[in-house]
């Protein structure tokens, strides 16, 4: 037998004990340091161990800390990754009924010059013809027994709310008729939600189960970054009311705080505002502003490095816990990294013109389209090659990834960054800098939970 190549061993407050974490199984355990010898040898003979050590090894095997001599763990990682990547039971669609927006956010990809990406031919709203093409596509998909998951996107999707709610009812009818599953979510700036009390009700009718909304800090900070287009008007208070309305209608809300150098010192003040508005039970997380597209390039100097982001994120999550936010009760903890939707066969992004893409960073860029929703079989060689480039990207092509103990929880990070920004070099995720912190936080939480449970017995 042999120790896993994905083991991490760290000290604890008890000088006689250590904690061990395995990035393949994400198992976590506390062991006596006197027993760590079996994790520090290339391999050992199980049959020659005394009975007490055999029992110890049996427990370690359950967590994947010890594996058989013949185990090829890298192959296991590849198999698990591919099994999930090529799972054909679900079709994921990101649908943008419009790419126009009512905000003028300084870091948004919508600021890109139209002449650079061919957006000059972009329809403002999805036409009836494209809507019918979309419904025909969904009818074709569901007849194969596949479930449908939709993320409504933009621009600002609620500028096209009538299109969304109309399409949603028709998609629901199609999926129910064919006895397949359907669910949806939305990424919105949230400004229009409280302006129309019927929106939240229509969310429930449209099976929009969750909504991602961005608040970039307390009022004055947010309003300096995420202002109305045309008059630079404030948006914070209107968005906050929308979040409260969604919560009242039992719609799950995720609040994202996009951070860079201009707001990094003010993010925790937002928590006080949310707490004062009885919103400490919503999920809140930090977003790392990265110059994905040419439109964001001018903002690059304001962006922070991943290592800096990790430091800020660790402190932020600690503060969530201290302030009693539900998202801070259980610590941020790694899990096996799944393939990005852009690298999957049954996942597409659709723009208002009916052009399809693999990644939403490319939406509206006609040169990156892989074809029209009406007939993907008619895509030309260039578009076909672009789709294949997305579908065949994997972290296993890179020696740095293969040799990294964090591979199972990272999987090379963002494929778009690796392929188009870093010129073939994967971008390490936050785990590189914060793994021990987050595992330690979970370890402390579990220890406290166990002590509390024992004391109550």
Coordinates of C-alpha atoms in Angstrom, one line a residue:
X1 CA 0.0 0.0 0.0
X2 CA 1.1 3.6 -0.3
X3 CA 0.1 7.1 0.8
X4 CA -2.0 9.2 -1.6
X5 CA -0.1 11.7 -3.8
X6 CA -2.9 14.2 -2.9
X7 CA -2.3 14.4 0.8
X8 CA -1.7 17.6 2.8
X9 CA -0.5 17.4 6.4
X10 CA -0.6 20.4 8.7
X11 CA 0.0 20.9 12.4
X12 CA -2.8 21.7 14.9
X13 CA -3.0 23.5 18.2
X14 CA -2.3 20.2 19.9
X15 CA 1.5 19.5 19.5
X16 CA 0.8 15.8 19.5
X17 CA -1.7 15.8 16.6
X18 CA -1.9 16.8 13.0
X19 CA -4.7 17.3 10.5
X20 CA -4.6 15.6 7.1
X21 CA -6.5 16.7 4.0
X22 CA -6.8 14.9 0.7
X23 CA -7.6 17.0 -2.4
X24 CA -9.0 14.0 -4.4
X25 CA -11.6 12.9 -1.9
X26 CA -11.6 16.2 0.1
X27 CA -11.6 14.1 3.2
X28 CA -10.3 15.7 6.4
X29 CA -9.0 13.9 9.5
X30 CA -7.1 14.4 12.8
X31 CA -4.4 12.0 13.6
X32 CA -1.6 11.5 16.2
X33 CA 1.8 12.7 14.8
X34 CA 3.2 9.4 16.1
X35 CA 1.2 7.6 13.4
X36 CA 2.2 9.8 10.5
X37 CA 5.1 7.6 9.6
X38 CA 2.9 5.6 7.2
X39 CA 2.2 8.8 5.3
X40 CA 5.9 9.5 4.9
X41 CA 7.1 6.4 3.1
X42 CA 6.8 5.5 -0.6
X43 CA 4.9 2.3 0.2
X44 CA 4.5 -0.4 2.9
X45 CA 3.3 -4.0 3.4
X46 CA -0.1 -4.0 5.0
X47 CA 0.3 -7.7 6.0
X48 CA 3.3 -7.0 8.1
X49 CA 1.7 -4.3 10.2
X50 CA 0.6 -4.9 13.8
X51 CA -3.2 -5.1 14.3
X52 CA -3.6 -1.6 15.8
X53 CA -1.8 -0.1 12.7
X54 CA -3.9 -2.2 10.3
X55 CA -7.0 -0.6 11.9
X56 CA -5.5 2.8 11.5
X57 CA -4.7 2.2 7.9
X58 CA -8.3 0.9 7.3
X59 CA -9.6 4.2 8.5
X60 CA -7.2 6.2 6.3
X61 CA -8.2 4.2 3.3
X62 CA -11.9 5.2 3.7
X63 CA -10.8 8.8 3.3
X64 CA -8.4 8.1 0.4
X65 CA -5.3 9.0 2.4
X66 CA -3.9 5.5 1.8
X67 CA -4.4 3.7 -1.5
X68 CA -3.5 0.3 -3.0
X69 CA -0.1 -0.1 -4.7
X70 CA -1.7 -0.4 -8.1
X71 CA -3.8 2.7 -7.7
X72 CA -3.2 5.3 -10.4
X73 CA -4.6 8.4 -8.8
X74 CA -4.0 10.7 -11.7
X75 CA -6.0 8.4 -13.9
X76 CA -8.7 8.4 -11.3
X77 CA -8.8 12.2 -11.5
X78 CA -9.0 12.1 -15.3
X79 CA -11.8 9.6 -15.2
X80 CA -13.9 11.6 -12.7
X81 CA -13.3 14.8 -14.6
X82 CA -14.2 13.2 -18.0
X83 CA -17.3 11.4 -16.6
X84 CA -18.7 14.6 -15.3
X85 CA -17.6 16.6 -18.4
X86 CA -19.3 14.3 -20.9
X87 CA -22.4 13.7 -18.8
X88 CA -25.2 14.1 -21.4
X89 CA -28.2 14.0 -19.1
X90 CA -28.5 17.8 -18.8
X91 CA -28.3 20.6 -21.4
X92 CA -27.1 23.9 -20.0
X93 CA -28.1 27.1 -21.8
X94 CA -27.1 30.7 -21.1
X95 CA -29.6 32.9 -22.9
X96 CA -29.2 36.6 -23.4
X97 CA -32.5 38.0 -24.8
X98 CA -30.7 41.4 -25.0
X99 CA -27.1 42.6 -24.7
X100 CA -28.2 46.2 -24.0
X101 CA -27.8 47.4 -20.4
X102 CA -29.2 50.2 -18.2
X103 CA -25.9 50.4 -16.2
X104 CA -22.5 51.9 -17.1
X105 CA -20.2 49.9 -14.9
X106 CA -16.6 50.8 -15.4
X107 CA -15.3 47.2 -15.6
X108 CA -18.0 45.6 -17.7
X109 CA -17.3 43.9 -21.0
X110 CA -20.2 45.9 -22.5
X111 CA -17.9 48.9 -22.7
X112 CA -16.0 47.4 -25.6
X113 CA -15.9 49.4 -28.8
X114 CA -18.4 47.8 -31.2
X115 CA -16.0 48.0 -34.1
X116 CA -13.6 45.6 -32.3
X117 CA -16.0 42.7 -32.1
X118 CA -18.7 43.0 -34.6
X119 CA -21.5 44.0 -32.3
X120 CA -22.6 46.7 -34.7
X121 CA -25.0 44.1 -36.2
X122 CA -26.3 43.0 -32.8
X123 CA -30.1 43.1 -32.4
X124 CA -31.3 45.0 -29.3
X125 CA -33.8 42.3 -28.4
X126 CA -34.3 38.8 -29.4
X127 CA -36.6 38.6 -32.4
X128 CA -39.7 36.3 -32.7
X129 CA -37.9 34.3 -35.3
X130 CA -34.9 33.6 -33.0
X131 CA -37.3 32.8 -30.1
X132 CA -39.0 30.2 -32.3
X133 CA -35.6 28.7 -33.3
X134 CA -34.8 28.4 -29.6
X135 CA -38.0 26.7 -28.8
X136 CA -37.5 24.3 -31.8
X137 CA -34.0 23.5 -30.5
X138 CA -35.3 22.8 -27.0
X139 CA -38.1 20.6 -28.4
X140 CA -35.4 18.6 -30.3
X141 CA -33.3 18.3 -27.1
X142 CA -36.0 17.1 -24.7
X143 CA -37.1 14.4 -27.1
X144 CA -33.8 12.7 -26.3
X145 CA -34.7 12.7 -22.6
X146 CA -32.3 15.4 -21.5
X147 CA -33.2 17.9 -18.8
X148 CA -32.8 21.6 -19.4
X149 CA -31.2 24.2 -17.2
X150 CA -31.3 27.9 -18.3
X151 CA -29.4 30.9 -17.0
X152 CA -30.9 34.2 -18.1
X153 CA -28.1 36.6 -18.9
X154 CA -27.4 39.9 -20.7
X155 CA -26.7 42.9 -20.9
X156 CA -29.4 43.4 -18.4
X157 CA -31.9 40.5 -18.9
X158 CA -34.8 42.2 -17.2
X159 CA -34.9 44.9 -19.9
X160 CA -36.3 42.0 -21.9
X161 CA -38.5 40.6 -19.1
X162 CA -41.5 40.0 -21.4
X163 CA -39.3 37.8 -23.7
X164 CA -38.0 35.9 -20.7
X165 CA -41.4 35.3 -19.1
X166 CA -43.0 34.3 -22.4
X167 CA -40.2 31.9 -23.3
X168 CA -40.1 30.5 -19.8
X169 CA -43.8 29.5 -20.0
X170 CA -43.3 27.9 -23.3
X171 CA -40.2 26.0 -22.2
X172 CA -42.0 24.8 -19.1
X173 CA -44.8 23.5 -21.3
X174 CA -42.4 21.7 -23.6
X175 CA -40.5 20.1 -20.8
X176 CA -43.6 19.0 -19.0
X177 CA -45.1 17.5 -22.1
X178 CA -41.9 15.5 -22.7
X179 CA -41.6 14.6 -18.9
X180 CA -38.1 16.1 -18.5
X181 CA -36.8 18.4 -15.8
X182 CA -36.5 22.2 -16.2
X183 CA -35.0 24.8 -13.9
X184 CA -33.5 28.3 -14.3
X185 CA -31.6 31.1 -12.7
X186 CA -30.7 34.7 -13.6
X187 CA -27.8 37.0 -13.5
X188 CA -29.1 40.6 -13.2
X189 CA -28.1 43.9 -11.8
X190 CA -31.3 43.9 -9.8
X191 CA -32.3 47.5 -10.5
X192 CA -35.7 46.8 -12.1
X193 CA -36.9 44.2 -9.7
X194 CA -38.6 46.5 -7.2
X195 CA -39.9 48.8 -9.9
X196 CA -42.4 46.1 -10.9
X197 CA -43.9 44.0 -8.1
X198 CA -45.0 41.4 -10.7
X199 CA -41.4 40.5 -11.5
X200 CA -40.8 38.4 -8.4
X201 CA -44.1 36.6 -8.9
X202 CA -43.2 35.9 -12.5
X203 CA -39.8 34.5 -11.4
X204 CA -41.7 31.8 -9.5
X205 CA -44.0 31.1 -12.4
X206 CA -40.9 30.9 -14.7
X207 CA -39.1 28.5 -12.3
X208 CA -36.3 31.0 -11.8
X209 CA -35.0 29.6 -8.6
X210 CA -32.0 31.7 -7.9
X211 CA -30.8 35.2 -8.8
X212 CA -27.2 36.6 -8.7
X213 CA -27.1 40.3 -8.0
X214 CA -24.0 42.5 -7.6
X215 CA -23.5 45.1 -4.9
X216 CA -19.9 46.6 -4.9
X217 CA -19.9 48.0 -1.4
X218 CA -21.9 50.4 0.7
X219 CA -24.1 53.0 -1.0
X220 CA -21.5 55.6 -2.0
X221 CA -18.9 53.1 -3.1
X222 CA -21.4 51.0 -5.1
X223 CA -23.0 54.1 -6.8
X224 CA -19.6 55.3 -7.9
X225 CA -18.9 52.0 -9.8
X226 CA -22.3 50.7 -10.9
X227 CA -24.3 53.8 -12.0
X228 CA -27.2 54.2 -14.4
X229 CA -26.3 54.7 -18.1
X230 CA -26.8 58.2 -19.4
X231 CA -27.1 60.2 -16.2
X232 CA -24.7 58.2 -13.8
X233 CA -27.6 58.0 -11.4
X234 CA -27.5 56.0 -8.2
X235 CA -28.6 52.3 -8.1
X236 CA -27.8 51.0 -4.6
X237 CA -31.1 51.7 -2.8
X238 CA -33.2 50.4 -5.7
X239 CA -31.2 47.1 -5.9
X240 CA -31.4 46.6 -2.1
X241 CA -35.2 46.9 -2.3
X242 CA -35.2 44.3 -5.1
X243 CA -33.2 41.9 -3.0
X244 CA -35.7 42.2 -0.1
X245 CA -38.6 41.6 -2.5
X246 CA -37.0 38.5 -3.9
X247 CA -36.3 37.2 -0.4
X248 CA -40.0 37.8 0.5
X249 CA -41.0 35.7 -2.4
X250 CA -38.7 32.8 -1.4
X251 CA -36.3 33.2 -4.3
X252 CA -32.7 32.4 -3.5
X253 CA -30.4 35.4 -3.8
X254 CA -26.7 35.4 -4.2
X255 CA -25.0 38.8 -3.7
X256 CA -21.7 39.2 -5.5
X257 CA -19.2 41.9 -4.5
X258 CA -16.8 42.6 -7.4
X259 CA -13.5 43.8 -5.9
X260 CA -10.5 45.6 -7.2
X261 CA -8.2 48.3 -5.9
X262 CA -10.9 51.0 -5.9
X263 CA -13.3 49.3 -3.4
X264 CA -11.1 46.8 -1.6
X265 CA -11.1 48.7 1.7
X266 CA -14.9 49.2 1.8
X267 CA -16.3 45.8 1.3
X268 CA -16.9 44.9 4.9
X269 CA -19.0 48.0 5.4
X270 CA -21.6 46.5 3.0
X271 CA -22.1 43.7 5.5
X272 CA -23.4 46.2 8.1
X273 CA -25.9 47.5 5.6
X274 CA -27.1 44.0 4.8
X275 CA -27.4 43.0 8.4
X276 CA -29.4 46.2 9.2
X277 CA -31.8 45.2 6.5
X278 CA -32.3 41.7 7.8
X279 CA -30.4 40.1 5.0
X280 CA -27.7 38.2 6.9
X281 CA -29.3 34.9 5.7
X282 CA -28.5 35.5 2.0
X283 CA -25.4 34.1 0.3
X284 CA -22.7 36.7 -0.3
X285 CA -19.4 36.2 -1.9
X286 CA -16.5 38.2 -3.5
X287 CA -15.9 38.3 -7.2
X288 CA -12.4 38.9 -8.6
X289 CA -12.5 41.5 -11.3
X290 CA -10.3 40.2 -14.2
X291 CA -9.8 41.8 -17.6
X292 CA -11.3 38.9 -19.6
X293 CA -12.1 40.9 -22.7
X294 CA -10.6 43.7 -24.7
X295 CA -13.3 46.0 -23.3
X296 CA -11.9 45.4 -19.8
X297 CA -8.3 45.9 -20.8
X298 CA -8.3 49.6 -19.8
X299 CA -9.3 48.5 -16.3
X300 CA -6.4 46.1 -15.9
X301 CA -4.3 48.4 -13.7
X302 CA -7.1 48.5 -11.1
X303 CA -7.3 44.7 -10.8
X304 CA -5.6 42.8 -8.0
X305 CA -3.6 39.6 -8.3
X306 CA -5.0 36.2 -7.3
X307 CA -2.7 36.1 -4.3
X308 CA -4.0 39.5 -3.1
X309 CA -7.6 38.4 -3.7
X310 CA -7.1 35.3 -1.6
X311 CA -5.9 37.3 1.3
X312 CA -8.9 39.7 1.1
X313 CA -11.3 36.8 0.7
X314 CA -10.0 34.9 3.7
X315 CA -10.5 38.0 5.9
X316 CA -13.9 38.6 4.4
X317 CA -15.1 35.1 5.1
X318 CA -13.8 35.3 8.6
X319 CA -15.8 38.5 9.0
X320 CA -18.9 36.8 7.7
X321 CA -18.6 34.3 10.4
X322 CA -18.0 36.8 13.1
X323 CA -21.0 38.9 12.1
X324 CA -23.4 35.9 12.0
X325 CA -24.0 35.6 8.3
X326 CA -25.3 32.2 7.4
X327 CA -22.7 31.9 4.6
X328 CA -20.0 32.3 7.3
X329 CA -21.4 29.5 9.6
X330 CA -19.7 26.8 7.5
X331 CA -16.3 27.7 6.1
X332 CA -15.4 27.8 2.5
X333 CA -14.2 24.3 1.7
X334 CA -12.8 22.8 -1.4
X335 CA -14.6 20.2 -3.5
X336 CA -13.7 18.2 -6.6
X337 CA -13.5 20.7 -9.5
X338 CA -16.0 20.1 -12.4
X339 CA -15.3 21.0 -15.9
X340 CA -16.5 24.5 -16.9
X341 CA -19.7 24.6 -19.0
X342 CA -17.7 26.1 -21.9
X343 CA -15.8 22.8 -22.1
X344 CA -18.9 20.6 -22.2
X345 CA -20.7 19.2 -25.2
X346 CA -24.2 20.0 -24.0
X347 CA -23.7 23.6 -22.9
X348 CA -24.1 26.8 -25.0
X349 CA -24.5 30.5 -24.8
X350 CA -27.1 32.2 -27.0
X351 CA -27.2 35.9 -28.0
X352 CA -30.2 37.9 -29.3
X353 CA -29.2 37.2 -32.9
X354 CA -29.3 33.5 -32.5
X355 CA -25.5 33.1 -32.5
X356 CA -24.2 30.4 -30.2
X357 CA -21.0 30.5 -28.2
X358 CA -19.2 28.2 -25.7
X359 CA -18.2 30.9 -23.2
X360 CA -20.1 33.9 -22.0
X361 CA -16.9 36.0 -22.1
X362 CA -17.3 35.7 -25.9
X363 CA -21.0 36.5 -26.2
X364 CA -21.7 39.2 -28.9
X365 CA -18.3 38.7 -30.5
X366 CA -19.4 37.3 -33.8
X367 CA -15.9 36.0 -34.7
X368 CA -16.2 33.7 -31.7
X369 CA -19.6 32.3 -32.6
X370 CA -19.7 28.6 -33.2
X371 CA -22.8 28.9 -35.4
X372 CA -26.6 29.7 -35.4
X373 CA -29.1 28.0 -33.1
X374 CA -31.2 27.2 -36.1
X375 CA -28.7 24.8 -37.5
X376 CA -25.4 24.1 -35.9
X377 CA -24.7 21.4 -38.5
X378 CA -24.1 24.2 -41.0
X379 CA -21.2 25.7 -39.1
X380 CA -18.1 26.4 -41.3
X381 CA -14.7 24.9 -40.6
X382 CA -13.4 27.9 -38.7
X383 CA -16.4 27.9 -36.3
X384 CA -16.2 24.1 -35.9
X385 CA -12.5 24.4 -35.0
X386 CA -13.3 27.1 -32.4
X387 CA -15.9 24.8 -30.8
X388 CA -13.5 21.8 -30.8
X389 CA -10.8 24.0 -29.2
X390 CA -13.2 24.6 -26.3
X391 CA -14.4 21.0 -26.1
X392 CA -10.9 19.5 -26.0
X393 CA -9.3 21.8 -23.5
X394 CA -8.2 20.0 -20.4
X395 CA -5.7 20.7 -17.6
X396 CA -4.0 17.4 -18.2
X397 CA -2.1 18.9 -21.1
X398 CA 0.0 20.9 -18.7
X399 CA 2.8 19.4 -16.7
X400 CA 2.5 22.0 -13.9
X401 CA -1.1 20.9 -13.4
X402 CA -0.4 17.1 -13.6
X403 CA 2.3 17.5 -10.9
X404 CA 0.3 19.7 -8.6
X405 CA -1.3 18.3 -5.5
X406 CA -4.2 20.7 -5.9
X407 CA -5.2 19.5 -9.3
X408 CA -8.4 17.7 -8.2
X409 CA -9.8 20.9 -6.6
X410 CA -8.5 23.3 -9.3
X411 CA -8.4 21.6 -12.7
X412 CA -6.4 24.4 -14.2
X413 CA -8.7 27.2 -13.4
X414 CA -10.5 29.2 -16.1
X415 CA -10.1 27.7 -19.6
X416 CA -10.6 31.1 -21.2
X417 CA -7.7 32.5 -19.3
X418 CA -5.5 29.6 -20.2
X419 CA -6.4 29.6 -23.9
X420 CA -6.7 33.3 -24.8
X421 CA -5.2 35.4 -22.1
X422 CA -2.2 33.5 -20.7
X423 CA -1.3 32.0 -24.1
X424 CA -1.6 28.4 -23.0
X425 CA -0.6 28.7 -19.4
X426 CA -3.3 27.8 -16.8
X427 CA -4.2 30.3 -14.1
X428 CA -3.9 28.9 -10.6
X429 CA -7.0 29.4 -8.6
X430 CA -7.3 30.8 -5.1
X431 CA -6.6 27.4 -3.5
X432 CA -2.9 27.9 -4.2
X433 CA -2.8 30.7 -1.6
X434 CA -5.7 29.9 0.7
X435 CA -6.1 26.2 0.9
X436 CA -4.6 25.7 4.3
X437 CA -6.6 28.6 5.7
X438 CA -10.0 27.3 4.5
X439 CA -9.3 23.7 5.5
X440 CA -8.1 24.9 8.9
X441 CA -11.3 26.9 9.3
X442 CA -13.4 23.8 8.6
X443 CA -11.3 21.8 11.0
X444 CA -11.9 24.3 13.8
X445 CA -15.6 24.4 13.0
X446 CA -15.9 20.7 13.2
X447 CA -13.9 20.5 16.4
X448 CA -16.2 23.1 18.0
X449 CA -19.3 21.3 16.7
X450 CA -18.1 18.0 18.1
X451 CA -17.3 19.6 21.5
X452 CA -20.7 21.3 21.6
X453 CA -22.5 18.1 20.7
X454 CA -20.6 16.1 23.4
X455 CA -21.3 18.7 26.0
X456 CA -25.1 18.6 25.3
X457 CA -25.3 14.9 25.7

